[in-house]
Structure formats: structure tokens, C-alpha cells
Amino acid sequence: MSEEKKSSPTGGKSYHIGDVGAHARVQQGEYLTMIEQTFAKTPEGDDLAQQFKALIDKIAKHPELDDDTRDLAMEKTQKVAEGLANAKESPGTLRRALLDAKGWFSSAASWGWDEVGKILKSEAAQKTLATITEVGAKVAITSLTGGM
């Protein structure tokens, strides 16, 4: 797959993507994620993917975020999503992602942590969190998420 980024005649960005194989998924633009694939193997994966995608879309469009803050907010959100998707196999990854996101969002965009909290309180997330069997990780995650 080749991708070129050029300036358009109007001064905006223009992309050309060519030579894409059958059944390939391609995204074009800025602030993009493939969150749907993250939750393919989790209980209630479609619901979780929709919730995280909605948050990422909100971050991408939030008028008070500059580009660097927006990129970091999306990165932290993606890491939490990936950690949640793999919570059963690797609860420590989720714990670290939550610790990082909580600290960062608390200082840069507190509303983002509130939104992450809403997702983690959802029935879909609770089903995934219930698969964590490691007691220490479960306690740490519960304390980071405020007893969710």
C-alpha cells in the first residue's frame, strides 16, 4: 500500500492511497484509530468499541485541545482500550494504562478521565473486568477506577 500526503490547491491536505488489496481496511485523514479490532475477542466487544470510538471522536473534535494534547489524549485512550481488551491475559497492562491515563487526564483534560470512568462502569466493561483472576491486579484496577 502506498500513501502520499500532498497539499491540495486550496492549501488543505490531500491524500492518495493506491494498490490496496482485497478485504483491506484503509483509513484516510488525521486522528484515526482502528478501535473495532481492539475488542474483537472480548465479551461485549462491539459495545466497548463503540464507547471508546465515541470518546476518541469527542477528543478529536474538542475545541479546547491543541494538536499535541489531542494526540496524547487519543494515545492514552487507545492504551486504556487495548489494556481493557487484553485484561484477562495481561491485567498489568490495563493497570499501567489506567495509572498513566488518570494522571495525564487529571492535569490536562479532566473531562476525559470522567468519560473513561463512564466506559469502565458500563456493563460491557464490567463483564470484561470480571475475567481478571489475578487478585492484586484486580484490587489495583478497582482502586484506580474508584471502585468500579
CSV table of C-alpha atoms in Angstrom, one decimal:
chain,number,residue,atom,x,y,z
A,1,MET,CA,0.0,0.0,0.0
A,2,SER,CA,1.3,3.4,-0.8
A,3,GLU,CA,0.2,6.6,0.8
A,4,GLU,CA,1.1,10.0,-0.3
A,5,LYS,CA,0.4,13.2,1.6
A,6,LYS,CA,0.2,16.3,-0.5
A,7,SER,CA,-1.0,19.8,-0.2
A,8,SER,CA,-4.2,20.5,-2.2
A,9,PRO,CA,-4.6,23.5,-4.4
A,10,THR,CA,-6.7,25.1,-1.6
A,11,GLY,CA,-3.9,24.7,0.9
A,12,GLY,CA,-5.5,21.8,2.8
A,13,LYS,CA,-4.3,18.3,2.9
A,14,SER,CA,-4.9,15.8,0.2
A,15,TYR,CA,-4.2,12.0,0.3
A,16,HIS,CA,-3.8,9.4,-2.4
A,17,ILE,CA,-4.0,5.7,-1.4
A,18,GLY,CA,-3.3,3.2,-4.1
A,19,ASP,CA,-2.7,-0.5,-4.5
A,20,VAL,CA,-5.0,-1.7,-1.7
A,21,GLY,CA,-5.6,-5.5,-1.7
A,22,ALA,CA,-9.0,-7.2,-1.4
A,23,HIS,CA,-10.6,-7.1,2.0
A,24,ALA,CA,-8.2,-4.5,3.3
A,25,ARG,CA,-9.3,-1.8,5.7
A,26,VAL,CA,-7.9,1.6,5.0
A,27,GLN,CA,-8.3,4.9,6.9
A,28,GLN,CA,-7.5,8.3,5.5
A,29,GLY,CA,-7.1,11.5,7.4
A,30,GLU,CA,-6.0,12.6,10.8
A,31,TYR,CA,-6.7,11.3,14.4
A,32,LEU,CA,-7.8,7.9,13.2
A,33,THR,CA,-7.8,4.6,15.2
A,34,MET,CA,-8.9,1.0,14.5
A,35,ILE,CA,-10.6,0.6,17.8
A,36,GLU,CA,-13.0,-2.0,16.5
A,37,GLN,CA,-10.2,-4.5,16.0
A,38,THR,CA,-9.0,-4.0,19.6
A,39,PHE,CA,-12.2,-5.6,21.1
A,40,ALA,CA,-12.7,-8.4,18.6
A,41,LYS,CA,-12.1,-11.1,21.2
A,42,THR,CA,-13.7,-9.6,24.3
A,43,PRO,CA,-17.2,-10.1,25.8
A,44,GLU,CA,-19.4,-7.2,24.6
A,45,GLY,CA,-16.6,-6.1,22.2
A,46,ASP,CA,-18.9,-4.2,19.8
A,47,ASP,CA,-20.4,-2.2,22.7
A,48,LEU,CA,-16.9,-1.4,24.1
A,49,ALA,CA,-15.6,-0.5,20.7
A,50,GLN,CA,-18.5,2.0,20.1
A,51,GLN,CA,-18.0,3.6,23.5
A,52,PHE,CA,-14.2,4.1,23.0
A,53,LYS,CA,-14.8,5.3,19.4
A,54,ALA,CA,-17.3,7.9,20.7
A,55,LEU,CA,-14.7,9.1,23.2
A,56,ILE,CA,-12.0,9.3,20.6
A,57,ASP,CA,-14.3,11.2,18.3
A,58,LYS,CA,-15.1,13.6,21.1
A,59,ILE,CA,-11.4,14.1,21.8
A,60,ALA,CA,-10.7,14.6,18.0
A,61,LYS,CA,-13.3,17.4,17.8
A,62,HIS,CA,-12.9,19.0,21.2
A,63,PRO,CA,-12.3,22.7,20.6
A,64,GLU,CA,-10.2,23.3,23.7
A,65,LEU,CA,-7.5,20.8,22.9
A,66,ASP,CA,-4.4,21.8,20.9
A,67,ASP,CA,-2.9,19.2,18.5
A,68,ASP,CA,-0.3,17.8,20.9
A,69,THR,CA,-2.8,17.5,23.7
A,70,ARG,CA,-5.3,15.9,21.4
A,71,ASP,CA,-2.8,13.4,20.2
A,72,LEU,CA,-1.8,12.5,23.7
A,73,ALA,CA,-5.4,12.2,24.8
A,74,MET,CA,-6.1,9.8,22.0
A,75,GLU,CA,-3.0,7.8,22.7
A,76,LYS,CA,-3.9,7.4,26.4
A,77,THR,CA,-7.5,6.4,25.5
A,78,GLN,CA,-6.2,3.9,22.9
A,79,LYS,CA,-3.9,2.4,25.6
A,80,VAL,CA,-6.7,2.0,28.0
A,81,ALA,CA,-8.9,0.4,25.3
A,82,GLU,CA,-6.1,-2.0,24.5
A,83,GLY,CA,-5.5,-2.8,28.1
A,84,LEU,CA,-9.1,-3.5,28.7
A,85,ALA,CA,-9.3,-5.7,25.6
A,86,ASN,CA,-6.4,-7.8,27.0
A,87,ALA,CA,-7.3,-7.5,30.7
A,88,LYS,CA,-7.8,-11.3,31.1
A,89,GLU,CA,-4.4,-12.2,29.7
A,90,SER,CA,-2.4,-9.2,30.9
A,91,PRO,CA,-4.2,-7.2,33.7
A,92,GLY,CA,-0.9,-5.4,34.5
A,93,THR,CA,-1.1,-3.7,31.1
A,94,LEU,CA,-4.5,-2.3,31.9
A,95,ARG,CA,-3.4,-1.2,35.4
A,96,ARG,CA,-0.4,0.7,33.9
A,97,ALA,CA,-2.6,2.2,31.2
A,98,LEU,CA,-5.2,3.4,33.8
A,99,LEU,CA,-2.5,4.8,36.0
A,100,ASP,CA,-0.9,6.7,33.1
A,101,ALA,CA,-4.3,7.9,31.8
A,102,LYS,CA,-5.6,9.0,35.2
A,103,GLY,CA,-2.5,11.1,35.9
A,104,TRP,CA,-2.4,12.6,32.5
A,105,PHE,CA,-6.1,13.4,32.1
A,106,SER,CA,-6.3,14.8,35.6
A,107,SER,CA,-3.9,17.5,34.7
A,108,ALA,CA,-4.7,18.1,31.0
A,109,ALA,CA,-8.4,17.3,30.4
A,110,SER,CA,-10.2,16.1,33.4
A,111,TRP,CA,-13.4,15.5,31.5
A,112,GLY,CA,-11.5,12.8,29.5
A,113,TRP,CA,-10.9,10.8,32.7
A,114,ASP,CA,-14.6,11.2,33.6
A,115,GLU,CA,-15.5,9.7,30.2
A,116,VAL,CA,-13.1,6.8,30.6
A,117,GLY,CA,-14.7,6.2,34.0
A,118,LYS,CA,-18.2,6.0,32.4
A,119,ILE,CA,-16.9,3.5,30.0
A,120,LEU,CA,-15.3,1.4,32.7
A,121,LYS,CA,-18.6,1.5,34.7
A,122,SER,CA,-20.6,0.2,31.8
A,123,GLU,CA,-22.0,-3.3,31.9
A,124,ALA,CA,-19.9,-4.3,28.9
A,125,ALA,CA,-16.6,-3.2,30.6
A,126,GLN,CA,-17.7,-4.9,33.8
A,127,LYS,CA,-18.1,-8.2,32.0
A,128,THR,CA,-14.5,-7.8,30.7
A,129,LEU,CA,-13.1,-6.7,34.0
A,130,ALA,CA,-14.8,-9.7,35.7
A,131,THR,CA,-12.5,-12.0,33.6
A,132,ILE,CA,-9.4,-10.8,35.6
A,133,THR,CA,-8.4,-13.5,38.0
A,134,GLU,CA,-5.2,-12.0,39.4
A,135,VAL,CA,-6.3,-10.6,42.8
A,136,GLY,CA,-3.5,-7.9,43.1
A,137,ALA,CA,-4.2,-6.5,39.7
A,138,LYS,CA,-8.0,-6.6,40.3
A,139,VAL,CA,-7.6,-4.6,43.5
A,140,ALA,CA,-5.2,-2.1,41.9
A,141,ILE,CA,-7.6,-1.6,38.9
A,142,THR,CA,-10.5,-1.2,41.2
A,143,SER,CA,-8.7,1.5,43.2
A,144,LEU,CA,-7.7,3.4,40.1
A,145,THR,CA,-11.2,3.4,38.7
A,146,GLY,CA,-12.8,4.5,42.0
A,147,GLY,CA,-14.3,1.1,43.0
A,148,MET,CA,-16.0,0.5,39.7
